[in-house]
PDB file of C-alpha atoms in Angstrom:
ATOM      1  CA  UNK A   1       0.632 -19.542  48.196  1.00  0.00           C
ATOM      2  CA  UNK A   2       1.922 -16.372  46.482  1.00  0.00           C
ATOM      3  CA  UNK A   3       2.450 -13.232  48.775  1.00  0.00           C
ATOM      4  CA  UNK A   4      -0.210 -10.695  47.863  1.00  0.00           C
ATOM      5  CA  UNK A   5       0.715  -7.057  48.146  1.00  0.00           C
ATOM      6  CA  UNK A   6      -1.647  -4.762  49.954  1.00  0.00           C
ATOM      7  CA  UNK A   7      -2.242  -1.403  48.361  1.00  0.00           C
ATOM      8  CA  UNK A   8      -4.304   0.954  50.640  1.00  0.00           C
ATOM      9  CA  UNK A   9      -6.863   3.159  48.863  1.00  0.00           C
ATOM     10  CA  UNK A  10      -6.933   6.577  50.604  1.00  0.00           C
ATOM     11  CA  UNK A  11     -10.131   7.961  48.957  1.00  0.00           C
ATOM     12  CA  UNK A  12     -12.194   7.847  52.129  1.00  0.00           C
ATOM     13  CA  UNK A  13      -9.451   9.767  54.098  1.00  0.00           C
ATOM     14  CA  UNK A  14      -9.761  12.477  51.419  1.00  0.00           C
ATOM     15  CA  UNK A  15     -13.552  12.390  51.680  1.00  0.00           C
ATOM     16  CA  UNK A  16     -13.416  13.025  55.407  1.00  0.00           C
ATOM     17  CA  UNK A  17     -10.804  15.768  54.815  1.00  0.00           C
ATOM     18  CA  UNK A  18     -13.140  17.440  52.324  1.00  0.00           C
ATOM     19  CA  UNK A  19     -15.950  17.790  54.712  1.00  0.00           C
ATOM     20  CA  UNK A  20     -14.183  20.712  56.360  1.00  0.00           C
ATOM     21  CA  UNK A  21     -11.783  23.504  55.224  1.00  0.00           C
ATOM     22  CA  UNK A  22      -8.117  22.831  55.384  1.00  0.00           C
ATOM     23  CA  UNK A  23      -6.043  19.607  55.238  1.00  0.00           C
ATOM     24  CA  UNK A  24      -7.260  17.528  58.170  1.00  0.00           C
ATOM     25  CA  UNK A  25      -7.019  14.652  58.094  1.00  0.00           C
ATOM     26  CA  UNK A  26      -3.947  14.662  55.888  1.00  0.00           C
ATOM     27  CA  UNK A  27      -4.002  12.086  53.149  1.00  0.00           C
ATOM     28  CA  UNK A  28      -0.152  12.088  52.957  1.00  0.00           C
ATOM     29  CA  UNK A  29       0.257  11.570  56.745  1.00  0.00           C
ATOM     30  CA  UNK A  30      -2.246   8.675  56.676  1.00  0.00           C
ATOM     31  CA  UNK A  31      -0.313   7.180  53.732  1.00  0.00           C
ATOM     32  CA  UNK A  32       2.878   7.212  55.888  1.00  0.00           C
ATOM     33  CA  UNK A  33       1.014   5.327  58.644  1.00  0.00           C
ATOM     34  CA  UNK A  34      -0.101   2.721  56.064  1.00  0.00           C
ATOM     35  CA  UNK A  35       3.320   2.239  54.774  1.00  0.00           C
ATOM     36  CA  UNK A  36       4.962   2.077  58.189  1.00  0.00           C
ATOM     37  CA  UNK A  37       2.312  -0.686  59.111  1.00  0.00           C
ATOM     38  CA  UNK A  38       3.425  -2.836  56.209  1.00  0.00           C
ATOM     39  CA  UNK A  39       1.379  -1.825  53.100  1.00  0.00           C
ATOM     40  CA  UNK A  40       3.251  -2.265  49.935  1.00  0.00           C
ATOM     41  CA  UNK A  41       1.354   0.343  47.988  1.00  0.00           C
ATOM     42  CA  UNK A  42      -0.935   3.329  47.874  1.00  0.00           C
ATOM     43  CA  UNK A  43      -3.989   3.614  45.648  1.00  0.00           C
ATOM     44  CA  UNK A  44      -6.070   6.586  44.703  1.00  0.00           C
ATOM     45  CA  UNK A  45      -9.015   6.889  42.422  1.00  0.00           C
ATOM     46  CA  UNK A  46      -9.502  10.593  41.423  1.00  0.00           C
ATOM     47  CA  UNK A  47     -12.708  11.587  39.801  1.00  0.00           C
ATOM     48  CA  UNK A  48     -13.663  14.745  37.993  1.00  0.00           C
ATOM     49  CA  UNK A  49     -16.042  15.906  40.732  1.00  0.00           C
ATOM     50  CA  UNK A  50     -13.125  15.681  43.193  1.00  0.00           C
ATOM     51  CA  UNK A  51     -15.514  14.206  45.824  1.00  0.00           C
ATOM     52  CA  UNK A  52     -12.490  12.705  47.554  1.00  0.00           C
ATOM     53  CA  UNK A  53      -9.013  12.561  45.943  1.00  0.00           C
ATOM     54  CA  UNK A  54      -7.911  15.902  44.398  1.00  0.00           C
ATOM     55  CA  UNK A  55      -5.172  16.475  41.850  1.00  0.00           C
ATOM     56  CA  UNK A  56      -2.851  17.922  44.539  1.00  0.00           C
ATOM     57  CA  UNK A  57      -3.270  14.626  46.539  1.00  0.00           C
ATOM     58  CA  UNK A  58      -2.122  12.708  43.532  1.00  0.00           C
ATOM     59  CA  UNK A  59       1.003  14.757  43.076  1.00  0.00           C
ATOM     60  CA  UNK A  60       1.824  14.775  46.776  1.00  0.00           C
ATOM     61  CA  UNK A  61       1.382  10.990  47.155  1.00  0.00           C
ATOM     62  CA  UNK A  62       3.519  10.405  44.077  1.00  0.00           C
ATOM     63  CA  UNK A  63       6.318  12.427  45.585  1.00  0.00           C
ATOM     64  CA  UNK A  64       5.998  10.493  48.825  1.00  0.00           C
ATOM     65  CA  UNK A  65       6.199   7.063  47.152  1.00  0.00           C
ATOM     66  CA  UNK A  66       8.803   7.582  44.367  1.00  0.00           C
ATOM     67  CA  UNK A  67      11.886   7.391  46.512  1.00  0.00           C
ATOM     68  CA  UNK A  68      10.628   4.432  48.573  1.00  0.00           C
ATOM     69  CA  UNK A  69      12.075   1.007  47.398  1.00  0.00           C
ATOM     70  CA  UNK A  70       9.479  -1.695  47.027  1.00  0.00           C
ATOM     71  CA  UNK A  71       6.464   0.590  47.326  1.00  0.00           C
ATOM     72  CA  UNK A  72       4.105   1.300  44.437  1.00  0.00           C
ATOM     73  CA  UNK A  73       1.819   4.044  43.632  1.00  0.00           C
ATOM     74  CA  UNK A  74      -1.400   2.991  41.795  1.00  0.00           C
ATOM     75  CA  UNK A  75      -3.680   5.601  40.214  1.00  0.00           C
ATOM     76  CA  UNK A  76      -6.949   4.171  39.107  1.00  0.00           C
ATOM     77  CA  UNK A  77      -9.831   5.750  37.202  1.00  0.00           C
ATOM     78  CA  UNK A  78     -11.706   6.377  33.930  1.00  0.00           C
ATOM     79  CA  UNK A  79      -9.086   6.978  31.300  1.00  0.00           C
ATOM     80  CA  UNK A  80     -11.785   8.961  29.155  1.00  0.00           C
ATOM     81  CA  UNK A  81     -12.391  11.428  31.927  1.00  0.00           C
ATOM     82  CA  UNK A  82     -11.394  14.783  30.542  1.00  0.00           C
ATOM     83  CA  UNK A  83     -10.718  18.203  32.041  1.00  0.00           C
ATOM     84  CA  UNK A  84     -13.387  19.676  34.335  1.00  0.00           C
ATOM     85  CA  UNK A  85     -12.898  22.794  36.410  1.00  0.00           C
ATOM     86  CA  UNK A  86      -9.604  22.323  38.345  1.00  0.00           C
ATOM     87  CA  UNK A  87      -9.566  18.669  37.407  1.00  0.00           C
ATOM     88  CA  UNK A  88      -7.027  18.317  34.543  1.00  0.00           C
ATOM     89  CA  UNK A  89      -8.254  15.081  33.180  1.00  0.00           C
ATOM     90  CA  UNK A  90      -7.298  11.528  34.101  1.00  0.00           C
ATOM     91  CA  UNK A  91      -4.519  11.083  31.537  1.00  0.00           C
ATOM     92  CA  UNK A  92      -3.057  14.536  32.304  1.00  0.00           C
ATOM     93  CA  UNK A  93      -2.790  13.472  35.949  1.00  0.00           C
ATOM     94  CA  UNK A  94      -1.075  10.298  35.051  1.00  0.00           C
ATOM     95  CA  UNK A  95       1.253  12.047  32.671  1.00  0.00           C
ATOM     96  CA  UNK A  96       2.436  14.351  35.417  1.00  0.00           C
ATOM     97  CA  UNK A  97       2.915  11.881  38.196  1.00  0.00           C
ATOM     98  CA  UNK A  98       3.892   8.661  36.307  1.00  0.00           C
ATOM     99  CA  UNK A  99       2.627   6.131  38.772  1.00  0.00           C
ATOM    100  CA  UNK A 100       4.049   2.630  38.964  1.00  0.00           C
ATOM    101  CA  UNK A 101       0.638   1.272  37.916  1.00  0.00           C
ATOM    102  CA  UNK A 102      -2.342   2.716  36.215  1.00  0.00           C
ATOM    103  CA  UNK A 103      -5.577   0.862  36.682  1.00  0.00           C
ATOM    104  CA  UNK A 104      -8.198   1.720  34.077  1.00  0.00           C
ATOM    105  CA  UNK A 105     -11.805   1.563  35.262  1.00  0.00           C
ATOM    106  CA  UNK A 106     -14.980   2.036  33.117  1.00  0.00           C
ATOM    107  CA  UNK A 107     -16.481   4.630  35.486  1.00  0.00           C
ATOM    108  CA  UNK A 108     -19.065   7.117  34.539  1.00  0.00           C
ATOM    109  CA  UNK A 109     -18.693  10.626  36.021  1.00  0.00           C
ATOM    110  CA  UNK A 110     -22.006  10.060  37.911  1.00  0.00           C
ATOM    111  CA  UNK A 111     -21.254   6.674  39.395  1.00  0.00           C
ATOM    112  CA  UNK A 112     -21.244   6.412  43.233  1.00  0.00           C
ATOM    113  CA  UNK A 113     -18.434   3.819  43.044  1.00  0.00           C
ATOM    114  CA  UNK A 114     -17.049   1.324  40.484  1.00  0.00           C
ATOM    115  CA  UNK A 115     -19.595  -1.464  39.783  1.00  0.00           C
ATOM    116  CA  UNK A 116     -18.449  -3.394  36.663  1.00  0.00           C
ATOM    117  CA  UNK A 117     -15.477  -4.313  34.604  1.00  0.00           C
ATOM    118  CA  UNK A 118     -14.714  -3.363  30.977  1.00  0.00           C
ATOM    119  CA  UNK A 119     -16.666  -4.842  28.076  1.00  0.00           C
ATOM    120  CA  UNK A 120     -13.787  -4.999  25.675  1.00  0.00           C
ATOM    121  CA  UNK A 121     -16.037  -6.123  22.775  1.00  0.00           C
ATOM    122  CA  UNK A 122     -17.005  -2.440  22.614  1.00  0.00           C
ATOM    123  CA  UNK A 123     -14.166  -0.517  24.210  1.00  0.00           C
ATOM    124  CA  UNK A 124     -11.064  -2.254  23.021  1.00  0.00           C
ATOM    125  CA  UNK A 125     -10.400   0.087  20.065  1.00  0.00           C
ATOM    126  CA  UNK A 126     -10.819   3.273  22.130  1.00  0.00           C
ATOM    127  CA  UNK A 127      -8.500   1.860  24.724  1.00  0.00           C
ATOM    128  CA  UNK A 128      -5.696   0.962  22.371  1.00  0.00           C
ATOM    129  CA  UNK A 129      -4.129   4.461  22.026  1.00  0.00           C
ATOM    130  CA  UNK A 130      -4.421   5.049  25.786  1.00  0.00           C
ATOM    131  CA  UNK A 131      -2.641   1.881  26.543  1.00  0.00           C
ATOM    132  CA  UNK A 132       0.101   2.748  24.171  1.00  0.00           C
ATOM    133  CA  UNK A 133       0.457   6.189  25.718  1.00  0.00           C
ATOM    134  CA  UNK A 134       0.666   4.663  29.215  1.00  0.00           C
ATOM    135  CA  UNK A 135       3.316   2.275  28.037  1.00  0.00           C
ATOM    136  CA  UNK A 136       5.273   5.183  26.628  1.00  0.00           C
ATOM    137  CA  UNK A 137       5.128   6.874  30.011  1.00  0.00           C
ATOM    138  CA  UNK A 138       6.491   3.699  31.701  1.00  0.00           C
ATOM    139  CA  UNK A 139       3.377   2.728  33.657  1.00  0.00           C
ATOM    140  CA  UNK A 140       2.232  -0.783  34.225  1.00  0.00           C
ATOM    141  CA  UNK A 141      -1.407  -1.090  33.013  1.00  0.00           C
ATOM    142  CA  UNK A 142      -4.089  -2.942  34.689  1.00  0.00           C
ATOM    143  CA  UNK A 143      -7.716  -3.246  33.424  1.00  0.00           C
ATOM    144  CA  UNK A 144     -10.680  -3.537  35.777  1.00  0.00           C
ATOM    145  CA  UNK A 145     -12.410  -6.689  34.673  1.00  0.00           C
ATOM    146  CA  UNK A 146     -15.287  -9.000  35.659  1.00  0.00           C
ATOM    147  CA  UNK A 147     -14.330 -12.695  36.213  1.00  0.00           C
ATOM    148  CA  UNK A 148     -15.169 -13.514  32.514  1.00  0.00           C
ATOM    149  CA  UNK A 149     -12.500 -15.532  30.768  1.00  0.00           C
ATOM    150  CA  UNK A 150     -13.466 -14.479  27.282  1.00  0.00           C
ATOM    151  CA  UNK A 151     -13.224 -10.845  28.255  1.00  0.00           C
ATOM    152  CA  UNK A 152      -9.879 -11.553  29.948  1.00  0.00           C
ATOM    153  CA  UNK A 153      -8.575 -12.947  26.691  1.00  0.00           C
ATOM    154  CA  UNK A 154      -9.334  -9.703  25.013  1.00  0.00           C
ATOM    155  CA  UNK A 155      -7.403  -7.875  27.719  1.00  0.00           C
ATOM    156  CA  UNK A 156      -4.417 -10.010  26.943  1.00  0.00           C
ATOM    157  CA  UNK A 157      -4.782  -9.124  23.250  1.00  0.00           C
ATOM    158  CA  UNK A 158      -4.586  -5.462  24.160  1.00  0.00           C
ATOM    159  CA  UNK A 159      -1.194  -6.010  25.611  1.00  0.00           C
ATOM    160  CA  UNK A 160      -1.705  -4.913  29.236  1.00  0.00           C
ATOM    161  CA  UNK A 161       0.324  -6.435  32.018  1.00  0.00           C
ATOM    162  CA  UNK A 162      -2.390  -7.053  34.518  1.00  0.00           C
ATOM    163  CA  UNK A 163      -6.161  -7.191  35.218  1.00  0.00           C
ATOM    164  CA  UNK A 164      -7.891  -6.266  38.458  1.00  0.00           C
ATOM    165  CA  UNK A 165     -10.829  -8.566  39.204  1.00  0.00           C
ATOM    166  CA  UNK A 166     -13.881  -6.576  40.343  1.00  0.00           C
ATOM    167  CA  UNK A 167     -14.715  -8.255  43.559  1.00  0.00           C
ATOM    168  CA  UNK A 168     -17.931  -6.482  44.479  1.00  0.00           C
ATOM    169  CA  UNK A 169     -20.298  -9.500  43.602  1.00  0.00           C
ATOM    170  CA  UNK A 170     -18.103 -11.836  45.570  1.00  0.00           C
ATOM    171  CA  UNK A 171     -18.169  -9.561  48.636  1.00  0.00           C
ATOM    172  CA  UNK A 172     -22.002  -9.191  48.420  1.00  0.00           C
ATOM    173  CA  UNK A 173     -22.552 -12.905  48.150  1.00  0.00           C
ATOM    174  CA  UNK A 174     -20.148 -13.473  51.101  1.00  0.00           C
ATOM    175  CA  UNK A 175     -21.982 -10.852  53.212  1.00  0.00           C
ATOM    176  CA  UNK A 176     -25.323 -12.509  52.518  1.00  0.00           C
ATOM    177  CA  UNK A 177     -23.857 -16.016  52.593  1.00  0.00           C
ATOM    178  CA  UNK A 178     -25.751 -16.615  49.368  1.00  0.00           C
ATOM    179  CA  UNK A 179     -26.293 -20.024  47.943  1.00  0.00           C
ATOM    180  CA  UNK A 180     -24.252 -19.103  44.955  1.00  0.00           C
ATOM    181  CA  UNK A 181     -21.162 -18.080  46.949  1.00  0.00           C
ATOM    182  CA  UNK A 182     -19.178 -21.207  46.300  1.00  0.00           C
ATOM    183  CA  UNK A 183     -20.050 -21.197  42.583  1.00  0.00           C
ATOM    184  CA  UNK A 184     -19.102 -17.429  42.316  1.00  0.00           C
ATOM    185  CA  UNK A 185     -15.855 -18.030  44.189  1.00  0.00           C
ATOM    186  CA  UNK A 186     -14.981 -20.822  41.699  1.00  0.00           C
ATOM    187  CA  UNK A 187     -15.734 -18.370  38.873  1.00  0.00           C
ATOM    188  CA  UNK A 188     -13.166 -15.982  40.263  1.00  0.00           C
ATOM    189  CA  UNK A 189     -10.695 -18.719  40.906  1.00  0.00           C
ATOM    190  CA  UNK A 190     -11.006 -20.022  37.334  1.00  0.00           C
ATOM    191  CA  UNK A 191     -10.699 -16.589  35.930  1.00  0.00           C
ATOM    192  CA  UNK A 192      -7.550 -15.863  37.953  1.00  0.00           C
ATOM    193  CA  UNK A 193      -5.962 -19.140  36.958  1.00  0.00           C
ATOM    194  CA  UNK A 194      -6.774 -18.598  33.290  1.00  0.00           C
ATOM    195  CA  UNK A 195      -5.378 -15.009  33.406  1.00  0.00           C
ATOM    196  CA  UNK A 196      -2.182 -16.202  35.022  1.00  0.00           C
ATOM    197  CA  UNK A 197      -1.810 -18.977  32.355  1.00  0.00           C
ATOM    198  CA  UNK A 198      -2.152 -16.310  29.717  1.00  0.00           C
ATOM    199  CA  UNK A 199       0.699 -14.308  31.211  1.00  0.00           C
ATOM    200  CA  UNK A 200      -1.344 -11.681  32.894  1.00  0.00           C
ATOM    201  CA  UNK A 201      -0.786 -10.574  36.488  1.00  0.00           C
ATOM    202  CA  UNK A 202      -3.926 -10.625  38.575  1.00  0.00           C
ATOM    203  CA  UNK A 203      -4.962  -7.932  41.056  1.00  0.00           C
ATOM    204  CA  UNK A 204      -8.296  -7.768  42.891  1.00  0.00           C
ATOM    205  CA  UNK A 205     -10.370  -5.108  44.604  1.00  0.00           C
ATOM    206  CA  UNK A 206     -13.713  -3.760  45.666  1.00  0.00           C
ATOM    207  CA  UNK A 207     -15.464  -4.350  49.070  1.00  0.00           C
ATOM    208  CA  UNK A 208     -12.852  -6.803  50.261  1.00  0.00           C
ATOM    209  CA  UNK A 209     -12.732  -6.778  54.075  1.00  0.00           C
ATOM    210  CA  UNK A 210     -11.417  -8.714  57.109  1.00  0.00           C
ATOM    211  CA  UNK A 211     -14.223 -11.287  56.878  1.00  0.00           C
ATOM    212  CA  UNK A 212     -14.117 -12.105  53.141  1.00  0.00           C
ATOM    213  CA  UNK A 213     -10.413 -11.564  52.310  1.00  0.00           C
ATOM    214  CA  UNK A 214      -9.168 -14.827  53.890  1.00  0.00           C
ATOM    215  CA  UNK A 215     -11.350 -16.949  51.589  1.00  0.00           C
ATOM    216  CA  UNK A 216     -10.493 -14.865  48.576  1.00  0.00           C
ATOM    217  CA  UNK A 217      -6.810 -15.397  49.279  1.00  0.00           C
ATOM    218  CA  UNK A 218      -7.214 -19.097  48.624  1.00  0.00           C
ATOM    219  CA  UNK A 219      -7.129 -18.178  45.005  1.00  0.00           C
ATOM    220  CA  UNK A 220      -3.607 -18.698  43.784  1.00  0.00           C
ATOM    221  CA  UNK A 221      -1.376 -16.035  42.352  1.00  0.00           C
ATOM    222  CA  UNK A 222      -3.293 -12.868  43.408  1.00  0.00           C
ATOM    223  CA  UNK A 223      -0.498 -10.336  43.138  1.00  0.00           C
ATOM    224  CA  UNK A 224      -2.199  -7.369  44.799  1.00  0.00           C
ATOM    225  CA  UNK A 225      -5.408  -6.327  46.475  1.00  0.00           C
ATOM    226  CA  UNK A 226      -6.553  -2.699  46.674  1.00  0.00           C
ATOM    227  CA  UNK A 227      -8.587  -2.012  49.763  1.00  0.00           C
ATOM    228  CA  UNK A 228      -9.935   1.329  51.064  1.00  0.00           C
ATOM    229  CA  UNK A 229     -13.550   1.550  52.253  1.00  0.00           C
ATOM    230  CA  UNK A 230     -13.571  -1.399  54.671  1.00  0.00           C
ATOM    231  CA  UNK A 231     -10.034  -0.644  55.929  1.00  0.00           C
ATOM    232  CA  UNK A 232     -10.961   2.903  56.653  1.00  0.00           C
ATOM    233  CA  UNK A 233     -14.105   1.810  58.542  1.00  0.00           C
ATOM    234  CA  UNK A 234     -12.062  -0.723  60.532  1.00  0.00           C
ATOM    235  CA  UNK A 235      -9.603   2.001  61.238  1.00  0.00           C
ATOM    236  CA  UNK A 236     -12.310   3.921  63.176  1.00  0.00           C
ATOM    237  CA  UNK A 237     -12.663   1.062  65.630  1.00  0.00           C
ATOM    238  CA  UNK A 238      -9.040  -0.177  65.901  1.00  0.00           C
ATOM    239  CA  UNK A 239      -6.820   2.579  64.561  1.00  0.00           C
ATOM    240  CA  UNK A 240      -5.340   2.660  61.069  1.00  0.00           C
ATOM    241  CA  UNK A 241      -1.995   1.090  61.974  1.00  0.00           C
ATOM    242  CA  UNK A 242      -3.688  -1.954  63.560  1.00  0.00           C
ATOM    243  CA  UNK A 243      -6.082  -2.230  60.678  1.00  0.00           C
ATOM    244  CA  UNK A 244      -3.416  -2.180  58.094  1.00  0.00           C
ATOM    245  CA  UNK A 245      -1.441  -4.788  59.970  1.00  0.00           C
ATOM    246  CA  UNK A 246      -4.590  -6.986  60.208  1.00  0.00           C
ATOM    247  CA  UNK A 247      -5.103  -6.767  56.419  1.00  0.00           C
ATOM    248  CA  UNK A 248      -1.456  -7.191  55.693  1.00  0.00           C
ATOM    249  CA  UNK A 249      -1.269 -10.319  57.813  1.00  0.00           C
ATOM    250  CA  UNK A 250      -4.045 -11.903  55.780  1.00  0.00           C
ATOM    251  CA  UNK A 251      -2.215 -10.989  52.511  1.00  0.00           C
ATOM    252  CA  UNK A 252       0.945 -12.650  53.858  1.00  0.00           C
ATOM    253  CA  UNK A 253      -0.728 -15.780  55.121  1.00  0.00           C
TER     254      UNK A 253
END
């Protein structure tokens, strides 16, 4: 089984920090803990309302990760989000920090969290110039996608290097032990295998946790998982270093 990289999403550390004045807890210091515990990457998902990650966090984390061999910085978000107050716009953030990977997500500004992949039958044309710009900046591009093989074919046609499978429905089915869990799991597996056969790298993320991640890891060739909410919650009980090591062990299994 292919080793799967663990990229820790630090949004919820920033959310906690933002509940008070100052810089406590420090997003950068928690990133250092994650990397020391074995994480291969750091993910952030800045939004225009700055409810958690702020532009300064993006720049600071970029500076932390850039000199570290084998460690990647992944910035994800809505590529169409423009400037708003002190938020410079998603593409302006990416242009300044030039992350290793840019994961494009079809988020609306008012969404609580990401809850669907791109419908490329309607958004492909608007994404084309953005994808070209990101390539010019040297970023690997990943599109947030549902496990829909026809949609994944369209992602391949756009020339991106990877997709990130939106795993929210899988996580919910696992939590409820729904009757459709196995069928849904097979849908993700078939989508991942098809994407790999097309030459796309496959990432995954959203609501993966210590309970449902081992089963999901049975899918071959998942290159990276991005995990934030559940890992942060687990960190409250067991400490962040231990939580990262637990998730990393599953990714290496």
